[in-house]
Amino acid sequence: MATQADHKALNGLDSVQETLARLGVAEDADWMAVVLFARNLVSAMDIFTDDQKAQIQARIFEQMAKRPLDHRRFMGIVQNIQSFILENQRMEDMRAQLAAERQGFDALYVEMSRVFSEIQNSTVAREHRIKRLGADTEKDIVAAATPADVLSRLRGMITDMVSQAREEARTWQERAHQLEHTANFDPLLSELYSRRALDSQLSAALERCRRNNIPVSLLFLDVDRFKIINDTHGHQVGDGVLRVLAAILSAHAMQFSGYPARFGGEELVVLCEGLDEQRALAQAEEIRKDVARCPFVPHLTNPETVPPLHVTVSIGVAQIGPGQGASDLVLAADQAMYAAKSQGRNRVVGHSTLSTFRAT
């Protein structure tokens, strides 16, 4: 039975050594590691909310308050910690993000391989044309009646080669644009920038913010009950929902020069330069309304089997503050989004005051 002293020690009022001594494991390095992890490392883990941190600490302390503190109980606590860390929504989001990044890299690799092959073929063809020009020039010199005739024919050949080079240059310019799109845009939601491109743009935006003293805000969107959509109708329908949402988000972002991107999974963001939090809240509310009004019709072989879906989003909005970095802005917008979820979903919440534009 855990005593009041045990709970006092485990909750951090005593030193680590006093805690271990009270529990009868003063010289045990394994149990010292558990206490240090629960007190210090959990608090520093940004992937968890404060509630989740308190939950995992409570679980550890509850188990340590029991007797005996033997190897079996130690392994049980370790497994509990592993399960908590690996099986939570944040880790699922990170795995989805890694999968999306891997998909993007695969698409870029395929595209670049195709381009390199075309460059090689083009080089061979160009060398062949140059050799043919030399052979044709020799024939023209032999067959020509006058030097002027030779120059006329040579000028025609060179004009043809220049024309072919210009056409080739236009083709390579198009291929370069395609490569840039593949590198910077999400492989599934082609209207949205990738997470990699977002990170780069966010760093540049914050530098401009500091240099020119302009506001920078972030809209963080999450599809409400998206797992239910996937579980009920399948990932094909879920992907269709995300594509429609991406089109809505992209259309709105164009109106205020926002930078729409896929953050990971069903989480989408819009980076807003020149908008403070209040103006960004108003833009977010317009997005929320359009999503709620839009009939999401799944494009399937038998669409009549799935009626139009009513999809809503929760949106968190935050503005970068003095001395803050990119991760601070993302975390603040993410926290505001989770506040919108906890307040009933289908709403917009600003991080600074947690003021809510309630759904109507």
mmCIF file of C-alpha atoms in Angstrom:
data_model
loop_
_atom_site.group_PDB
_atom_site.id
_atom_site.type_symbol
_atom_site.label_atom_id
_atom_site.label_comp_id
_atom_site.label_asym_id
_atom_site.label_seq_id
_atom_site.Cartn_x
_atom_site.Cartn_y
_atom_site.Cartn_z
ATOM 1 C CA MET A 1 0.000 0.000 0.000
ATOM 2 C CA ALA A 2 1.424 3.399 -1.009
ATOM 3 C CA THR A 3 1.927 5.809 1.836
ATOM 4 C CA GLN A 4 1.498 9.584 1.794
ATOM 5 C CA ALA A 5 5.289 9.840 2.075
ATOM 6 C CA ASP A 6 5.675 7.679 -1.021
ATOM 7 C CA HIS A 7 3.435 9.976 -3.054
ATOM 8 C CA LYS A 8 5.242 13.030 -1.697
ATOM 9 C CA ALA A 9 8.600 11.603 -2.742
ATOM 10 C CA LEU A 10 7.448 10.461 -6.162
ATOM 11 C CA ASN A 11 5.869 13.796 -6.980
ATOM 12 C CA GLY A 12 9.174 15.586 -6.685
ATOM 13 C CA LEU A 13 9.163 17.196 -3.243
ATOM 14 C CA ASP A 14 12.164 15.178 -2.131
ATOM 15 C CA SER A 15 15.503 14.806 -3.884
ATOM 16 C CA VAL A 16 16.002 11.835 -6.188
ATOM 17 C CA GLN A 17 18.225 10.124 -3.612
ATOM 18 C CA GLU A 18 15.660 10.633 -0.864
ATOM 19 C CA THR A 19 12.968 9.230 -3.133
ATOM 20 C CA LEU A 20 14.995 6.128 -3.942
ATOM 21 C CA ALA A 21 15.970 5.603 -0.304
ATOM 22 C CA ARG A 22 12.344 5.906 0.799
ATOM 23 C CA LEU A 23 11.401 3.249 -1.731
ATOM 24 C CA GLY A 24 14.237 0.948 -0.656
ATOM 25 C CA VAL A 25 16.202 1.096 -3.918
ATOM 26 C CA ALA A 26 18.755 3.797 -3.071
ATOM 27 C CA GLU A 27 21.668 2.230 -4.957
ATOM 28 C CA ASP A 28 19.709 0.895 -7.923
ATOM 29 C CA ALA A 29 20.663 2.700 -11.155
ATOM 30 C CA ASP A 30 17.663 1.306 -13.031
ATOM 31 C CA TRP A 31 15.150 2.860 -10.654
ATOM 32 C CA MET A 32 17.127 6.091 -10.583
ATOM 33 C CA ALA A 33 16.770 6.210 -14.385
ATOM 34 C CA VAL A 34 13.003 5.752 -14.079
ATOM 35 C CA VAL A 35 12.663 8.587 -11.560
ATOM 36 C CA LEU A 36 14.857 10.933 -13.605
ATOM 37 C CA PHE A 37 12.904 10.076 -16.753
ATOM 38 C CA ALA A 38 9.555 10.726 -15.073
ATOM 39 C CA ARG A 39 10.650 13.993 -13.450
ATOM 40 C CA ASN A 40 12.864 15.556 -16.115
ATOM 41 C CA LEU A 41 12.768 13.938 -19.550
ATOM 42 C CA VAL A 42 8.985 13.694 -19.813
ATOM 43 C CA SER A 43 8.694 17.419 -19.094
ATOM 44 C CA ALA A 44 11.069 18.186 -21.969
ATOM 45 C CA MET A 45 9.248 16.109 -24.572
ATOM 46 C CA ASP A 46 7.594 18.529 -26.982
ATOM 47 C CA ILE A 47 5.670 15.768 -28.730
ATOM 48 C CA PHE A 48 3.314 15.511 -25.731
ATOM 49 C CA THR A 49 0.784 17.978 -24.393
ATOM 50 C CA ASP A 50 0.903 18.961 -20.715
ATOM 51 C CA ASP A 51 -2.032 16.633 -20.006
ATOM 52 C CA GLN A 52 -0.232 13.729 -21.672
ATOM 53 C CA LYS A 53 2.948 14.464 -19.720
ATOM 54 C CA ALA A 54 0.997 14.464 -16.471
ATOM 55 C CA GLN A 55 -0.673 11.212 -17.501
ATOM 56 C CA ILE A 56 2.544 9.297 -18.166
ATOM 57 C CA GLN A 57 4.129 10.639 -14.950
ATOM 58 C CA ALA A 58 1.073 9.565 -12.981
ATOM 59 C CA ARG A 59 1.247 6.069 -14.451
ATOM 60 C CA ILE A 60 4.914 5.697 -13.527
ATOM 61 C CA PHE A 61 4.448 7.035 -10.002
ATOM 62 C CA GLU A 62 1.413 4.831 -9.435
ATOM 63 C CA GLN A 63 3.414 1.722 -10.342
ATOM 64 C CA MET A 64 6.433 2.777 -8.265
ATOM 65 C CA ALA A 65 4.238 3.334 -5.236
ATOM 66 C CA LYS A 66 3.476 -0.414 -5.203
ATOM 67 C CA ARG A 67 5.631 -3.143 -3.716
ATOM 68 C CA PRO A 68 7.878 -4.876 -4.398
ATOM 69 C CA LEU A 69 10.070 -2.799 -6.702
ATOM 70 C CA ASP A 70 11.597 -5.854 -8.328
ATOM 71 C CA HIS A 71 12.806 -6.530 -11.869
ATOM 72 C CA ARG A 72 9.367 -7.630 -13.002
ATOM 73 C CA ARG A 73 7.787 -4.334 -11.939
ATOM 74 C CA PHE A 74 10.695 -2.426 -13.499
ATOM 75 C CA MET A 75 10.164 -4.142 -16.868
ATOM 76 C CA GLY A 76 6.433 -3.493 -16.618
ATOM 77 C CA ILE A 77 7.063 0.228 -16.150
ATOM 78 C CA VAL A 78 9.537 0.277 -19.049
ATOM 79 C CA GLN A 79 6.999 -1.437 -21.323
ATOM 80 C CA ASN A 80 4.358 1.030 -20.172
ATOM 81 C CA ILE A 81 6.660 3.933 -21.061
ATOM 82 C CA GLN A 82 7.473 2.425 -24.459
ATOM 83 C CA SER A 83 3.810 1.876 -25.213
ATOM 84 C CA PHE A 84 2.882 5.400 -24.215
ATOM 85 C CA ILE A 85 5.634 6.956 -26.334
ATOM 86 C CA LEU A 86 5.099 4.842 -29.444
ATOM 87 C CA GLU A 87 1.317 4.521 -29.415
ATOM 88 C CA ASN A 88 -0.010 8.057 -29.331
ATOM 89 C CA GLN A 89 -1.453 10.429 -31.911
ATOM 90 C CA ARG A 90 1.663 12.578 -32.121
ATOM 91 C CA MET A 91 3.800 9.579 -33.039
ATOM 92 C CA GLU A 92 1.178 8.481 -35.556
ATOM 93 C CA ASP A 93 1.347 11.952 -37.084
ATOM 94 C CA MET A 94 5.141 11.765 -37.230
ATOM 95 C CA ARG A 95 4.995 8.347 -38.906
ATOM 96 C CA ALA A 96 2.508 9.702 -41.437
ATOM 97 C CA GLN A 97 4.781 12.675 -42.060
ATOM 98 C CA LEU A 98 7.771 10.395 -42.627
ATOM 99 C CA ALA A 99 5.704 8.275 -45.019
ATOM 100 C CA ALA A 100 4.695 11.396 -46.953
ATOM 101 C CA GLU A 101 8.318 12.566 -47.072
ATOM 102 C CA ARG A 102 9.397 9.141 -48.317
ATOM 103 C CA GLN A 103 6.684 9.249 -50.976
ATOM 104 C CA GLY A 104 7.844 12.700 -52.035
ATOM 105 C CA PHE A 105 11.473 11.597 -52.267
ATOM 106 C CA ASP A 106 10.450 8.537 -54.306
ATOM 107 C CA ALA A 107 8.506 10.711 -56.750
ATOM 108 C CA LEU A 108 11.433 13.130 -57.034
ATOM 109 C CA TYR A 109 13.872 10.258 -57.601
ATOM 110 C CA VAL A 110 11.730 8.823 -60.399
ATOM 111 C CA GLU A 111 11.366 12.247 -61.999
ATOM 112 C CA MET A 112 15.097 13.002 -61.800
ATOM 113 C CA SER A 113 16.007 9.573 -63.186
ATOM 114 C CA ARG A 114 13.752 10.253 -66.143
ATOM 115 C CA VAL A 115 15.322 13.670 -66.674
ATOM 116 C CA PHE A 116 18.885 12.286 -66.526
ATOM 117 C CA SER A 117 17.946 9.651 -69.086
ATOM 118 C CA GLU A 118 16.497 12.323 -71.359
ATOM 119 C CA ILE A 119 19.640 14.458 -70.952
ATOM 120 C CA GLN A 120 21.784 11.508 -71.974
ATOM 121 C CA ASN A 121 19.622 10.792 -75.014
ATOM 122 C CA SER A 122 19.607 14.459 -75.950
ATOM 123 C CA THR A 123 23.400 14.643 -75.750
ATOM 124 C CA VAL A 124 23.762 11.646 -78.053
ATOM 125 C CA ALA A 125 21.272 13.136 -80.528
ATOM 126 C CA ARG A 126 23.078 16.523 -80.490
ATOM 127 C CA GLU A 127 26.437 14.880 -81.196
ATOM 128 C CA HIS A 128 24.842 12.979 -84.060
ATOM 129 C CA ARG A 129 23.429 16.198 -85.539
ATOM 130 C CA ILE A 130 26.834 17.921 -85.325
ATOM 131 C CA LYS A 131 28.548 15.008 -87.113
ATOM 132 C CA ARG A 132 25.846 15.026 -89.751
ATOM 133 C CA LEU A 133 26.291 18.796 -90.220
ATOM 134 C CA GLY A 134 30.019 18.298 -90.809
ATOM 135 C CA ALA A 135 29.420 15.511 -93.343
ATOM 136 C CA ASP A 136 26.711 17.485 -95.131
ATOM 137 C CA THR A 137 28.954 20.567 -95.253
ATOM 138 C CA GLU A 138 31.711 18.572 -96.953
ATOM 139 C CA LYS A 139 29.253 17.254 -99.525
ATOM 140 C CA ASP A 140 27.898 20.758 -100.198
ATOM 141 C CA ILE A 141 31.395 22.147 -100.682
ATOM 142 C CA VAL A 142 32.156 19.452 -103.251
ATOM 143 C CA ALA A 143 28.816 19.808 -105.046
ATOM 144 C CA ALA A 144 28.390 23.596 -104.836
ATOM 145 C CA ALA A 145 28.892 25.709 -107.939
ATOM 146 C CA THR A 146 29.944 28.855 -106.072
ATOM 147 C CA PRO A 147 31.170 29.887 -102.588
ATOM 148 C CA ALA A 148 27.920 31.831 -102.111
ATOM 149 C CA ASP A 149 25.957 28.605 -102.641
ATOM 150 C CA VAL A 150 28.095 26.897 -99.960
ATOM 151 C CA LEU A 151 27.470 29.712 -97.478
ATOM 152 C CA SER A 152 23.735 29.690 -98.202
ATOM 153 C CA ARG A 153 23.433 25.983 -97.520
ATOM 154 C CA LEU A 154 25.647 26.208 -94.420
ATOM 155 C CA ARG A 155 23.569 29.104 -93.096
ATOM 156 C CA GLY A 156 20.411 27.026 -93.516
ATOM 157 C CA MET A 157 21.909 24.099 -91.597
ATOM 158 C CA ILE A 158 23.042 26.339 -88.734
ATOM 159 C CA THR A 159 19.617 27.995 -88.590
ATOM 160 C CA ASP A 160 18.019 24.557 -88.280
ATOM 161 C CA MET A 161 20.398 23.618 -85.454
ATOM 162 C CA VAL A 162 19.722 26.870 -83.592
ATOM 163 C CA SER A 163 15.989 26.298 -83.951
ATOM 164 C CA GLN A 164 16.352 22.765 -82.571
ATOM 165 C CA ALA A 165 18.471 24.076 -79.684
ATOM 166 C CA ARG A 166 15.833 26.661 -78.802
ATOM 167 C CA GLU A 167 13.115 24.015 -78.817
ATOM 168 C CA GLU A 168 15.281 21.789 -76.650
ATOM 169 C CA ALA A 169 15.868 24.675 -74.234
ATOM 170 C CA ARG A 170 12.115 25.222 -73.910
ATOM 171 C CA THR A 171 11.657 21.518 -73.217
ATOM 172 C CA TRP A 172 14.320 21.560 -70.500
ATOM 173 C CA GLN A 173 12.772 24.642 -68.939
ATOM 174 C CA GLU A 174 9.452 22.801 -68.691
ATOM 175 C CA ARG A 175 11.201 19.783 -67.209
ATOM 176 C CA ALA A 176 12.912 22.053 -64.649
ATOM 177 C CA HIS A 177 9.509 23.448 -63.625
ATOM 178 C CA GLN A 178 8.175 19.897 -63.278
ATOM 179 C CA LEU A 179 11.124 18.925 -61.087
ATOM 180 C CA GLU A 180 10.627 22.017 -58.940
ATOM 181 C CA HIS A 181 6.940 21.163 -58.508
ATOM 182 C CA THR A 182 7.746 17.564 -57.585
ATOM 183 C CA ALA A 183 10.342 18.742 -55.066
ATOM 184 C CA ASN A 184 8.192 21.435 -53.426
ATOM 185 C CA PHE A 185 4.615 20.156 -53.558
ATOM 186 C CA ASP A 186 2.884 17.343 -51.710
ATOM 187 C CA PRO A 187 2.688 14.123 -53.790
ATOM 188 C CA LEU A 188 -0.970 13.522 -52.878
ATOM 189 C CA LEU A 189 -2.294 17.060 -52.465
ATOM 190 C CA SER A 190 -0.587 18.658 -55.456
ATOM 191 C CA GLU A 191 -2.067 22.101 -54.741
ATOM 192 C CA LEU A 192 -0.285 22.286 -51.389
ATOM 193 C CA TYR A 193 3.394 22.707 -50.661
ATOM 194 C CA SER A 194 5.261 19.870 -48.975
ATOM 195 C CA ARG A 195 6.407 19.918 -45.352
ATOM 196 C CA ARG A 196 9.992 20.316 -46.535
ATOM 197 C CA ALA A 197 9.096 23.385 -48.599
ATOM 198 C CA LEU A 198 7.072 24.785 -45.686
ATOM 199 C CA ASP A 199 10.017 24.540 -43.302
ATOM 200 C CA SER A 200 12.201 26.480 -45.731
ATOM 201 C CA GLN A 201 9.527 29.118 -46.382
ATOM 202 C CA LEU A 202 8.830 29.498 -42.662
ATOM 203 C CA SER A 203 12.500 30.186 -41.908
ATOM 204 C CA ALA A 204 12.649 32.797 -44.662
ATOM 205 C CA ALA A 205 9.367 34.396 -43.526
ATOM 206 C CA LEU A 206 10.585 34.741 -39.946
ATOM 207 C CA GLU A 207 13.796 36.351 -41.152
ATOM 208 C CA ARG A 208 11.756 38.881 -43.152
ATOM 209 C CA CYS A 209 9.555 39.383 -40.098
ATOM 210 C CA ARG A 210 12.554 40.317 -37.935
ATOM 211 C CA ARG A 211 14.151 42.467 -40.621
ATOM 212 C CA ASN A 212 11.048 44.396 -41.724
ATOM 213 C CA ASN A 213 8.958 44.201 -38.527
ATOM 214 C CA ILE A 214 5.941 42.622 -40.242
ATOM 215 C CA PRO A 215 3.559 40.166 -38.559
ATOM 216 C CA VAL A 216 3.650 36.469 -39.403
ATOM 217 C CA SER A 217 0.812 34.144 -38.449
ATOM 218 C CA LEU A 218 0.081 30.471 -38.944
ATOM 219 C CA LEU A 219 -3.244 28.715 -39.492
ATOM 220 C CA PHE A 220 -3.217 25.081 -38.334
ATOM 221 C CA LEU A 221 -6.116 22.970 -39.662
ATOM 222 C CA ASP A 222 -7.133 19.454 -38.723
ATOM 223 C CA VAL A 223 -10.044 17.485 -40.209
ATOM 224 C CA ASP A 224 -12.580 16.639 -37.514
ATOM 225 C CA ARG A 225 -13.087 12.907 -36.923
ATOM 226 C CA PHE A 226 -10.989 12.038 -39.957
ATOM 227 C CA LYS A 227 -10.181 8.566 -38.599
ATOM 228 C CA ILE A 228 -13.898 7.742 -38.622
ATOM 229 C CA ILE A 229 -14.081 8.738 -42.299
ATOM 230 C CA ASN A 230 -11.162 6.456 -43.147
ATOM 231 C CA ASP A 231 -12.403 3.577 -41.007
ATOM 232 C CA THR A 232 -15.975 3.828 -42.333
ATOM 233 C CA HIS A 233 -15.429 4.579 -46.018
ATOM 234 C CA GLY A 234 -11.804 3.662 -46.671
ATOM 235 C CA HIS A 235 -8.627 5.602 -47.390
ATOM 236 C CA GLN A 236 -9.675 6.301 -50.991
ATOM 237 C CA VAL A 237 -12.575 8.404 -49.701
ATOM 238 C CA GLY A 238 -10.328 9.950 -47.055
ATOM 239 C CA ASP A 239 -7.811 10.979 -49.713
ATOM 240 C CA GLY A 240 -10.656 12.481 -51.756
ATOM 241 C CA VAL A 241 -11.736 14.552 -48.756
ATOM 242 C CA LEU A 242 -8.191 15.863 -48.360
ATOM 243 C CA ARG A 243 -8.000 16.794 -52.055
ATOM 244 C CA VAL A 244 -11.204 18.835 -51.871
ATOM 245 C CA LEU A 245 -10.013 20.473 -48.669
ATOM 246 C CA ALA A 246 -6.669 21.268 -50.325
ATOM 247 C CA ALA A 247 -8.485 22.980 -53.212
ATOM 248 C CA ILE A 248 -10.533 25.104 -50.787
ATOM 249 C CA LEU A 249 -7.466 25.998 -48.760
ATOM 250 C CA SER A 250 -5.408 26.880 -51.831
ATOM 251 C CA ALA A 251 -8.182 29.101 -53.244
ATOM 252 C CA HIS A 252 -8.472 31.029 -49.976
ATOM 253 C CA ALA A 253 -4.690 31.327 -49.552
ATOM 254 C CA MET A 254 -4.401 32.965 -52.975
ATOM 255 C CA GLN A 255 -6.695 35.780 -51.806
ATOM 256 C CA PHE A 256 -4.356 36.889 -49.018
ATOM 257 C CA SER A 257 -1.002 35.658 -50.402
ATOM 258 C CA GLY A 258 -0.887 32.784 -47.928
ATOM 259 C CA TYR A 259 1.404 29.802 -48.247
ATOM 260 C CA PRO A 260 -0.713 26.603 -48.024
ATOM 261 C CA ALA A 261 1.051 23.368 -47.148
ATOM 262 C CA ARG A 262 0.442 19.871 -45.847
ATOM 263 C CA PHE A 263 1.934 19.567 -42.387
ATOM 264 C CA GLY A 264 1.299 15.840 -42.075
ATOM 265 C CA GLY A 265 -1.606 13.403 -42.354
ATOM 266 C CA GLU A 266 -4.857 15.370 -42.309
ATOM 267 C CA GLU A 267 -3.139 18.406 -40.771
ATOM 268 C CA LEU A 268 -2.829 21.357 -43.147
ATOM 269 C CA VAL A 269 -1.399 24.822 -42.540
ATOM 270 C CA VAL A 270 -1.335 28.268 -44.109
ATOM 271 C CA LEU A 271 1.596 30.581 -43.450
ATOM 272 C CA CYS A 272 0.456 34.219 -43.495
ATOM 273 C CA GLU A 273 2.987 37.024 -43.925
ATOM 274 C CA GLY A 274 1.687 40.494 -43.224
ATOM 275 C CA LEU A 275 -1.336 39.279 -41.241
ATOM 276 C CA ASP A 276 -1.568 39.633 -37.486
ATOM 277 C CA GLU A 277 -3.506 37.088 -35.465
ATOM 278 C CA GLN A 278 -6.837 38.940 -35.589
ATOM 279 C CA ARG A 279 -6.806 39.253 -39.372
ATOM 280 C CA ALA A 280 -5.636 35.646 -39.688
ATOM 281 C CA LEU A 281 -8.531 34.581 -37.434
ATOM 282 C CA ALA A 282 -10.975 36.226 -39.827
ATOM 283 C CA GLN A 283 -9.425 34.430 -42.811
ATOM 284 C CA ALA A 284 -9.492 31.136 -40.914
ATOM 285 C CA GLU A 285 -13.180 31.601 -40.147
ATOM 286 C CA GLU A 286 -13.953 32.057 -43.848
ATOM 287 C CA ILE A 287 -12.100 28.815 -44.591
ATOM 288 C CA ARG A 288 -13.982 27.011 -41.820
ATOM 289 C CA LYS A 289 -17.338 28.175 -43.169
ATOM 290 C CA ASP A 290 -16.548 27.122 -46.752
ATOM 291 C CA VAL A 291 -15.417 23.678 -45.622
ATOM 292 C CA ALA A 292 -18.564 23.194 -43.518
ATOM 293 C CA ARG A 293 -20.784 24.267 -46.453
ATOM 294 C CA CYS A 294 -19.021 22.122 -49.060
ATOM 295 C CA PRO A 295 -20.652 18.789 -49.989
ATOM 296 C CA PHE A 296 -17.819 16.270 -50.087
ATOM 297 C CA VAL A 297 -18.946 13.746 -52.721
ATOM 298 C CA PRO A 298 -16.664 10.680 -52.866
ATOM 299 C CA HIS A 299 -15.510 9.869 -56.418
ATOM 300 C CA LEU A 300 -15.962 6.114 -56.440
ATOM 301 C CA THR A 301 -17.081 3.467 -58.926
ATOM 302 C CA ASN A 302 -20.484 3.409 -57.211
ATOM 303 C CA PRO A 303 -20.821 6.890 -55.657
ATOM 304 C CA GLU A 304 -24.438 6.260 -54.717
ATOM 305 C CA THR A 305 -23.239 3.829 -52.055
ATOM 306 C CA VAL A 306 -21.623 6.713 -50.142
ATOM 307 C CA PRO A 307 -23.746 9.846 -49.601
ATOM 308 C CA PRO A 308 -22.105 13.287 -49.514
ATOM 309 C CA LEU A 309 -20.027 13.633 -46.381
ATOM 310 C CA HIS A 310 -20.354 16.504 -43.958
ATOM 311 C CA VAL A 311 -16.762 17.468 -43.217
ATOM 312 C CA THR A 312 -15.616 20.119 -40.772
ATOM 313 C CA VAL A 313 -12.246 21.384 -39.614
ATOM 314 C CA SER A 314 -10.843 22.762 -36.374
ATOM 315 C CA ILE A 315 -8.411 25.626 -36.885
ATOM 316 C CA GLY A 316 -5.821 27.083 -34.543
ATOM 317 C CA VAL A 317 -4.237 30.465 -35.255
ATOM 318 C CA ALA A 318 -1.086 31.939 -33.750
ATOM 319 C CA GLN A 319 1.203 34.900 -34.397
ATOM 320 C CA ILE A 320 4.963 34.816 -33.940
ATOM 321 C CA GLY A 321 6.082 36.674 -30.837
ATOM 322 C CA PRO A 322 9.307 38.474 -29.920
ATOM 323 C CA GLY A 323 12.248 36.122 -29.585
ATOM 324 C CA GLN A 324 10.282 33.119 -30.816
ATOM 325 C CA GLY A 325 11.315 30.699 -33.545
ATOM 326 C CA ALA A 326 9.559 28.538 -36.105
ATOM 327 C CA SER A 327 8.912 25.687 -33.663
ATOM 328 C CA ASP A 328 7.301 28.120 -31.190
ATOM 329 C CA LEU A 329 4.892 29.372 -33.859
ATOM 330 C CA VAL A 330 3.954 25.860 -34.961
ATOM 331 C CA LEU A 331 3.472 24.705 -31.363
ATOM 332 C CA ALA A 332 1.280 27.713 -30.516
ATOM 333 C CA ALA A 333 -0.940 27.184 -33.586
ATOM 334 C CA ASP A 334 -1.107 23.454 -32.824
ATOM 335 C CA GLN A 335 -2.147 24.126 -29.217
ATOM 336 C CA ALA A 336 -4.861 26.515 -30.417
ATOM 337 C CA MET A 337 -6.101 23.840 -32.820
ATOM 338 C CA TYR A 338 -6.342 21.299 -29.997
ATOM 339 C CA ALA A 339 -8.230 23.904 -27.975
ATOM 340 C CA ALA A 340 -10.697 24.169 -30.861
ATOM 341 C CA LYS A 341 -11.093 20.382 -30.776
ATOM 342 C CA SER A 342 -11.697 20.365 -27.018
ATOM 343 C CA GLN A 343 -14.300 23.127 -27.317
ATOM 344 C CA GLY A 344 -16.456 21.095 -29.687
ATOM 345 C CA ARG A 345 -14.679 21.075 -33.092
ATOM 346 C CA ASN A 346 -15.725 22.992 -36.226
ATOM 347 C CA ARG A 347 -14.388 26.262 -34.865
ATOM 348 C CA VAL A 348 -11.441 28.657 -34.910
ATOM 349 C CA VAL A 349 -9.348 29.468 -31.859
ATOM 350 C CA GLY A 350 -6.623 32.092 -31.529
ATOM 351 C CA HIS A 351 -3.687 31.199 -29.335
ATOM 352 C CA SER A 352 -3.158 34.637 -27.766
ATOM 353 C CA THR A 353 -6.501 34.814 -25.996
ATOM 354 C CA LEU A 354 -8.038 31.458 -26.928
ATOM 355 C CA SER A 355 -10.954 33.539 -28.185
ATOM 356 C CA THR A 356 -13.274 31.445 -30.320
ATOM 357 C CA PHE A 357 -15.233 32.189 -33.460
ATOM 358 C CA ARG A 358 -18.041 29.791 -32.696
ATOM 359 C CA ALA A 359 -19.683 27.749 -35.432
ATOM 360 C CA THR A 360 -23.060 28.948 -36.631
#
